[in-house]
Amino acid sequence: MAAYNKGLEDVIAGESKLGFIDGSKGLLAYCGYPVEVLAKDSSFLETSYLLLNSILPNKNQLQEFDKALREKRELPKNILDIISKFPPNTHPMVSLQAIVALLGAFTDDPAAEKKTPLLYERSLELIARFPTIVAACQRVKNKKDIIAPNPKLDHSSNFLYMTTGKVPDPEEAHMFDVCLILHAEHSFNASTFAARVVASTLTSLHSSIAAAIGSLYGPLHGGANEKVLEMISQIKSPDTVEKWVLDKFAKKEKIMGMGHRIYSVKDPRSYILEDMLGRLSKKKNNTKSYEVLKKIEEVTCREMQKLGKNIWPNVDFFSGALYTLMEIPSEIFTPVFAIARISGWCAHVIEQLKDNKLFRPECEYTGARNLTYASIETR
C-alpha cells in the first residue's frame, strides 16, 4: 500500500494546468501568468476567461464574454421568492449553497452537461449569478429590498451596487476587482479538490459547485478574514499591539491571518492587498486597522523568528479590513470569496471531465479485527 500522509499532505492527487504554486518562493500563477501581473494589468473577467479557456482573450472575445455574463445575471423569480423566505439567521454560505443546488433544477439533464459547450455555458451562468445570489441573500437577511443587477455596470461594480445600493467609486470598484482576481484560483485547495472529487462521479456542475461551497464554509478554509476583523476589534490602538500579541503567544493562541499551509514566505497576494488597504485607508482617513495589522505582522514575525519559524501574513490578513472600507458586511466575506473562486472551481470541473477518473483513494484500516459476534440476548 502507498505511504499514508494525513490530510493528503505532499500527496499528488491529480494534474492541472490552471494554478501553479511554489510555497517556498512565494509564487502563484494562473495558466502561466504570475498573479501579480494579472492583478496589475488584467481584470476579473479576463482572468475568468483565462481560467476557463487557458488563454487570454482578445478584445472581441472579452467583449463577448462580458456581454454573455451581463445577460445571465438575473435569477429566476422562483429563486428570488425562495431567497425572500430564508430564516433571518441563515448563514449566507448556507443560503448560497442551497440556491446553487436549486439552480440545478432549472438546467437540462445533468448527463448532457458532460458535453463541454454546455458545461461552459453553465459555468458562465454561475459566474454571472454568484454576485446576484450573495447580494440578494444579504439584502433579505437585513430586511432590505433586493436590488436587481444593473446591466450598465461591470461585474465588480454591479456587485457592490447590489450590496450597498450605491454605485461605487471607480477606484474602490477596481480594488474589489483585483481582490476577485487574487482569490480566483489556488490549485488543489480543499474546496477545489471537493469540486473535482464530486465532478469525477459525473454528476452535474451545480452539485459539484454546491460541494465546493460546503467545503469553503468550513472555518479551516474560508472565513479567516472575518476572524481577523474580530481580532482587530479587541485592540484599542497600534500602541497596545505588542502586549496583545505577547499575551497570545503566552497562551499559545493563534494569530488569525498569519501563516499558510503552503507558503513558507509571505503570501504573494497579501502584498497586493496590503498596498490597496494602505491607499484606501489614507483616502478615507481611517488608518487604524491598517496600522494595527502592520504592527501585528511586525511583532508576530519577530517572535516566530525567535522560535525558528517563518510565519507571514496570508491572503486573509488584509482583505477583511479592505472589504470593510468598501462597506461590504463581514458576514458575507466568505461568500465574496466564493464569488471569486467560482471561476476557478468551474475551470477545474471542466479540466477534470476532459480526462476523468473517479477519485477512489485507499484507506488504511485501523479498527478491530476478527471479533466474535455475540447474540443480542447475551450482550
Coordinates of N, CA and C in Angstrom, one line a residue, residues 196-346:
R196 N -13.7 18.8 -7.7 CA -13.2 17.8 -8.6 C -13.6 16.4 -8.2
V197 N -13.5 16.1 -6.9 CA -13.9 14.7 -6.5 C -15.4 14.5 -6.8
V198 N -16.2 15.4 -6.5 CA -17.7 15.2 -6.8 C -17.9 15.2 -8.3
A199 N -17.2 16.1 -9.1 CA -17.3 16.0 -10.5 C -16.9 14.7 -11.2
S200 N -15.9 14.1 -10.5 CA -15.4 12.8 -11.1 C -16.5 11.7 -11.1
T201 N -17.6 11.9 -10.3 CA -18.7 10.9 -10.3 C -19.6 11.1 -11.5
L202 N -19.3 12.2 -12.3 CA -20.1 12.5 -13.5 C -21.5 13.1 -13.1
T203 N -21.6 13.7 -11.9 CA -22.8 14.4 -11.5 C -22.8 15.8 -12.2
S204 N -23.8 16.6 -11.9 CA -24.0 17.9 -12.5 C -23.0 18.9 -12.0
L205 N -22.8 20.0 -12.8 CA -21.9 21.1 -12.4 C -22.4 21.7 -11.1
H206 N -23.7 21.9 -11.0 CA -24.3 22.5 -9.8 C -24.0 21.7 -8.5
S207 N -24.1 20.4 -8.6 CA -23.8 19.5 -7.5 C -22.3 19.6 -7.1
S208 N -21.4 19.7 -8.1 CA -20.0 19.8 -7.8 C -19.7 21.2 -7.1
I209 N -20.3 22.2 -7.6 CA -20.1 23.6 -7.0 C -20.7 23.7 -5.6
A210 N -21.9 23.1 -5.4 CA -22.5 23.1 -4.1 C -21.6 22.4 -3.1
A211 N -20.9 21.3 -3.5 CA -20.0 20.7 -2.6 C -18.8 21.6 -2.3
A212 N -18.3 22.3 -3.3 CA -17.2 23.2 -3.1 C -17.6 24.3 -2.1
I213 N -18.8 24.8 -2.2 CA -19.3 25.9 -1.3 C -19.3 25.3 0.1
G214 N -19.8 24.1 0.3 CA -19.8 23.5 1.6 C -18.4 23.4 2.2
S215 N -17.4 23.1 1.4 CA -16.1 23.0 1.9 C -15.5 24.4 2.3
L216 N -15.8 25.4 1.5 CA -15.4 26.7 1.8 C -16.0 27.3 3.0
Y217 N -17.2 26.8 3.4 CA -17.9 27.3 4.6 C -17.2 26.9 5.8
G218 N -16.4 25.9 5.8 CA -15.7 25.4 7.0 C -14.6 26.4 7.5
P219 N -14.5 26.6 8.8 CA -13.7 27.7 9.4 C -12.2 27.4 9.1
L220 N -11.8 26.2 8.7 CA -10.3 26.0 8.4 C -10.0 26.4 7.0
H221 N -11.0 26.8 6.2 CA -10.8 27.1 4.8 C -11.2 28.6 4.5
G222 N -12.5 28.9 4.5 CA -12.9 30.2 4.3 C -13.2 30.9 5.6
G223 N -13.4 32.2 5.6 CA -13.8 33.0 6.8 C -12.8 33.5 7.7
A224 N -11.5 33.2 7.4 CA -10.5 33.7 8.3 C -10.4 35.2 8.3
N225 N -10.7 35.9 7.2 CA -10.6 37.4 7.2 C -11.7 38.0 8.2
E226 N -12.8 37.3 8.4 CA -13.8 37.7 9.3 C -13.2 37.6 10.8
K227 N -12.5 36.6 11.0 CA -11.8 36.4 12.3 C -10.7 37.4 12.5
V228 N -10.1 37.9 11.5 CA -9.1 38.9 11.6 C -9.8 40.2 12.1
L229 N -10.9 40.5 11.5 CA -11.6 41.7 12.0 C -12.0 41.6 13.5
E230 N -12.4 40.5 13.9 CA -12.7 40.3 15.3 C -11.5 40.5 16.2
M231 N -10.3 40.1 15.6 CA -9.1 40.3 16.3 C -8.8 41.8 16.4
I232 N -8.9 42.5 15.3 CA -8.7 44.0 15.3 C -9.5 44.7 16.4
S233 N -10.8 44.2 16.5 CA -11.7 44.9 17.4 C -11.3 44.8 18.8
Q234 N -10.5 43.8 19.1 CA -10.0 43.6 20.5 C -8.9 44.5 20.9
I235 N -8.3 45.2 19.9 CA -7.1 46.0 20.1 C -7.5 47.5 20.0
K236 N -7.2 48.3 21.0 CA -7.6 49.7 21.1 C -6.8 50.6 20.1
S237 N -5.5 50.3 20.0 CA -4.7 51.2 19.2 C -3.4 50.4 18.8
P238 N -2.6 50.9 17.8 CA -1.4 50.2 17.5 C -0.4 50.1 18.7
D239 N -0.5 51.1 19.6 CA 0.4 51.1 20.8 C 0.2 49.9 21.7
T240 N -1.0 49.3 21.6 CA -1.3 48.1 22.5 C -1.1 46.8 21.9
V241 N -0.6 46.8 20.6 CA -0.5 45.6 19.8 C 0.6 44.6 20.4
E242 N 1.7 45.2 20.8 CA 2.8 44.4 21.3 C 2.4 43.5 22.5
K243 N 1.8 44.2 23.5 CA 1.3 43.4 24.6 C 0.3 42.4 24.2
W244 N -0.6 42.8 23.4 CA -1.7 41.8 22.9 C -1.1 40.6 22.3
V245 N -0.2 40.8 21.4 CA 0.5 39.7 20.7 C 1.2 38.8 21.6
L246 N 2.0 39.4 22.5 CA 2.8 38.6 23.5 C 1.9 37.8 24.4
D247 N 0.7 38.4 24.8 CA -0.2 37.6 25.6 C -0.8 36.4 24.8
K248 N -1.0 36.6 23.5 CA -1.5 35.5 22.7 C -0.4 34.4 22.7
F249 N 0.9 34.8 22.5 CA 1.9 33.8 22.5 C 2.0 33.1 23.8
A250 N 1.9 33.8 24.9 CA 2.0 33.2 26.2 C 0.8 32.1 26.4
K251 N -0.3 32.4 25.9 CA -1.4 31.5 26.0 C -1.5 30.4 24.9
K252 N -0.5 30.5 24.0 CA -0.4 29.6 22.8 C -1.6 29.7 21.9
E253 N -2.1 30.9 21.8 CA -3.3 31.1 20.9 C -2.9 31.6 19.5
K254 N -3.7 31.2 18.5 CA -3.4 31.5 17.1 C -3.6 33.0 16.8
I255 N -2.8 33.5 16.0 CA -2.9 34.9 15.5 C -3.6 34.7 14.1
M256 N -4.8 35.2 14.0 CA -5.6 35.0 12.8 C -5.0 35.7 11.6
G257 N -5.0 35.0 10.4 CA -4.5 35.6 9.2 C -3.0 35.5 9.1
M258 N -2.3 34.9 10.0 CA -0.9 34.7 10.0 C -0.6 33.2 9.7
G259 N 0.2 32.9 8.7 CA 0.6 31.5 8.4 C -0.3 30.9 7.3
H260 N 0.3 30.0 6.6 CA -0.4 29.3 5.5 C 0.1 27.9 5.4
R261 N -0.8 27.0 5.0 CA -0.5 25.6 4.8 C 0.6 25.4 3.7
I262 N 0.6 26.2 2.7 CA 1.5 26.1 1.6 C 2.7 27.0 1.6
Y263 N 2.5 28.3 1.9 CA 3.5 29.3 1.8 C 4.4 29.3 3.1
S264 N 5.7 29.2 2.9 CA 6.7 29.4 4.0 C 7.3 30.8 4.0
V265 N 6.8 31.6 3.0 CA 7.2 33.0 3.0 C 5.9 33.8 2.9
K266 N 5.9 35.1 2.8 CA 4.7 35.9 2.7 C 3.9 35.6 1.5
D267 N 2.6 35.4 1.7 CA 1.7 35.1 0.6 C 1.8 36.2 -0.4
P268 N 2.0 35.9 -1.7 CA 2.2 36.9 -2.7 C 1.0 37.8 -2.9
R269 N -0.2 37.3 -2.6 CA -1.4 38.0 -2.7 C -1.5 39.1 -1.6
S270 N -0.9 38.8 -0.4 CA -1.0 39.7 0.7 C -0.3 41.0 0.5
Y271 N 0.8 41.0 -0.3 CA 1.5 42.2 -0.7 C 0.5 43.2 -1.4
I272 N -0.3 42.7 -2.3 CA -1.2 43.5 -3.1 C -2.3 44.0 -2.3
L273 N -2.9 43.1 -1.5 CA -3.9 43.6 -0.6 C -3.5 44.6 0.4
E274 N -2.3 44.4 1.0 CA -1.7 45.4 1.9 C -1.6 46.8 1.3
D275 N -1.1 46.8 0.0 CA -0.9 48.1 -0.7 C -2.3 48.7 -0.9
M276 N -3.3 48.0 -1.3 CA -4.6 48.6 -1.5 C -5.2 49.1 -0.2
L277 N -5.1 48.3 0.8 CA -5.6 48.7 2.1 C -4.9 50.0 2.6
G278 N -3.6 50.1 2.4 CA -2.9 51.3 2.8 C -3.4 52.5 2.1
R279 N -3.6 52.4 0.8 CA -4.1 53.5 -0.1 C -5.5 53.9 0.2
L280 N -6.4 52.9 0.4 CA -7.8 53.2 0.7 C -8.0 53.8 2.1
S281 N -7.2 53.3 3.0 CA -7.2 53.8 4.4 C -6.9 55.3 4.4
K282 N -5.9 55.7 3.7 CA -5.5 57.1 3.6 C -6.6 57.9 2.9
K283 N -7.1 57.4 1.9 CA -8.2 58.1 1.1 C -9.4 58.4 2.0
K284 N -9.7 57.4 2.9 CA -10.9 57.5 3.7 C -10.6 58.0 5.1
N285 N -9.3 58.4 5.3 CA -8.8 58.9 6.6 C -9.2 58.0 7.7
N286 N -9.0 56.7 7.5 CA -9.3 55.7 8.5 C -8.2 54.6 8.5
T287 N -7.2 54.9 9.2 CA -5.9 54.1 9.1 C -5.7 53.2 10.3
K288 N -6.6 53.1 11.2 CA -6.4 52.3 12.4 C -6.2 50.8 12.1
S289 N -7.1 50.3 11.3 CA -7.0 48.8 11.0 C -5.7 48.5 10.3
Y290 N -5.3 49.4 9.4 CA -4.1 49.2 8.6 C -2.9 49.2 9.6
E291 N -2.8 50.2 10.5 CA -1.7 50.4 11.4 C -1.6 49.2 12.4
V292 N -2.8 48.8 12.9 CA -2.8 47.7 13.8 C -2.3 46.4 13.1
L293 N -2.8 46.1 11.9 CA -2.4 44.9 11.2 C -0.9 44.9 10.9
K294 N -0.3 46.0 10.5 CA 1.1 46.1 10.2 C 1.9 45.9 11.5
K295 N 1.4 46.3 12.6 CA 2.1 46.1 13.9 C 2.0 44.7 14.3
I296 N 0.8 44.1 14.1 CA 0.7 42.6 14.4 C 1.6 41.8 13.6
E297 N 1.7 42.1 12.3 CA 2.7 41.4 11.4 C 4.1 41.6 11.9
E298 N 4.5 42.8 12.3 CA 5.9 43.0 12.7 C 6.2 42.2 14.0
V299 N 5.3 42.3 15.0 CA 5.6 41.6 16.3 C 5.5 40.1 16.1
T300 N 4.5 39.6 15.4 CA 4.3 38.2 15.2 C 5.5 37.5 14.5
C301 N 5.9 38.2 13.4 CA 7.0 37.7 12.6 C 8.3 37.6 13.5
R302 N 8.5 38.7 14.3 CA 9.7 38.8 15.1 C 9.7 37.7 16.1
E303 N 8.6 37.4 16.8 CA 8.5 36.4 17.8 C 8.6 35.0 17.3
M304 N 8.0 34.8 16.1 CA 8.1 33.5 15.5 C 9.5 33.2 15.0
Q305 N 10.2 34.2 14.5 CA 11.6 34.0 14.1 C 12.5 33.6 15.3
K306 N 12.2 34.1 16.5 CA 12.9 33.7 17.7 C 12.7 32.2 18.0
L307 N 11.6 31.7 17.5 CA 11.3 30.3 17.7 C 11.8 29.4 16.5
G308 N 12.5 30.1 15.6 CA 13.0 29.4 14.4 C 11.9 29.1 13.4
K309 N 10.8 29.8 13.4 CA 9.8 29.6 12.4 C 9.5 30.8 11.6
N310 N 9.1 30.6 10.3 CA 8.7 31.7 9.4 C 7.2 31.7 9.2
I311 N 6.6 32.6 9.9 CA 5.1 32.8 9.8 C 4.9 34.2 9.2
W312 N 4.1 34.3 8.1 CA 3.8 35.5 7.5 C 2.4 35.7 7.2
P313 N 1.9 36.9 6.9 CA 0.5 37.1 6.5 C 0.1 36.3 5.3
N314 N -1.2 35.8 5.4 CA -1.7 35.1 4.2 C -2.8 36.0 3.6
V315 N -3.5 35.5 2.6 CA -4.4 36.3 1.8 C -5.6 36.9 2.7
D316 N -5.9 36.3 3.8 CA -7.0 36.8 4.7 C -6.6 37.9 5.6
F317 N -5.3 38.2 5.8 CA -4.8 39.1 6.8 C -5.3 40.5 6.5
F318 N -5.2 41.0 5.3 CA -5.5 42.4 5.0 C -6.9 42.5 4.3
S319 N -7.4 41.4 3.7 CA -8.6 41.5 2.9 C -9.9 42.0 3.7
G320 N -10.1 41.5 4.9 CA -11.3 41.9 5.6 C -11.3 43.3 5.9
A321 N -10.2 43.9 6.3 CA -10.2 45.4 6.6 C -10.5 46.2 5.3
L322 N -9.9 45.7 4.2 CA -10.2 46.3 2.9 C -11.6 46.3 2.6
Y323 N -12.3 45.1 2.7 CA -13.7 45.0 2.4 C -14.6 45.9 3.3
T324 N -14.2 46.0 4.5 CA -14.9 46.9 5.4 C -14.9 48.3 5.0
L325 N -13.8 48.8 4.5 CA -13.7 50.2 3.9 C -14.6 50.3 2.7
M326 N -14.9 49.2 2.0 CA -15.7 49.2 0.8 C -17.2 49.0 1.2
E327 N -17.5 49.0 2.5 CA -18.8 48.8 3.1 C -19.4 47.5 2.8
I328 N -18.6 46.5 2.6 CA -19.1 45.1 2.5 C -19.2 44.5 3.9
P329 N -20.4 44.0 4.3 CA -20.6 43.4 5.6 C -19.7 42.2 5.9
S330 N -19.2 42.1 7.1 CA -18.3 41.0 7.4 C -18.9 39.6 7.2
E331 N -20.2 39.5 7.4 CA -20.9 38.2 7.3 C -20.9 37.7 5.9
I332 N -20.6 38.5 4.9 CA -20.5 37.9 3.5 C -19.1 37.9 3.0
F333 N -18.1 38.0 3.9 CA -16.7 37.9 3.4 C -16.5 36.5 2.7
T334 N -17.0 35.5 3.3 CA -16.7 34.1 2.7 C -17.5 34.0 1.4
P335 N -18.8 34.4 1.4 CA -19.5 34.4 0.1 C -18.8 35.2 -1.0
V336 N -18.1 36.3 -0.6 CA -17.4 37.1 -1.6 C -16.2 36.3 -2.1
F337 N -15.6 35.5 -1.2 CA -14.5 34.6 -1.6 C -15.0 33.6 -2.7
A338 N -16.3 33.2 -2.5 CA -16.9 32.2 -3.5 C -17.2 32.9 -4.8
I339 N -17.5 34.2 -4.7 CA -17.8 35.0 -6.0 C -16.5 35.0 -6.8
A340 N -15.4 35.0 -6.2 CA -14.1 35.0 -6.9 C -13.7 33.6 -7.3
R341 N -13.9 32.6 -6.4 CA -13.4 31.3 -6.6 C -14.3 30.5 -7.6
I342 N -15.5 30.9 -7.8 CA -16.4 30.2 -8.8 C -15.7 30.0 -10.1
S343 N -14.9 31.0 -10.6 CA -14.2 30.8 -11.9 C -13.2 29.7 -11.8
G344 N -12.5 29.6 -10.7 CA -11.5 28.5 -10.6 C -12.2 27.2 -10.4
W345 N -13.3 27.1 -9.6 CA -14.0 25.9 -9.4 C -14.5 25.3 -10.8
C346 N -15.2 26.2 -11.5 CA -15.7 25.8 -12.8 C -14.6 25.3 -13.8

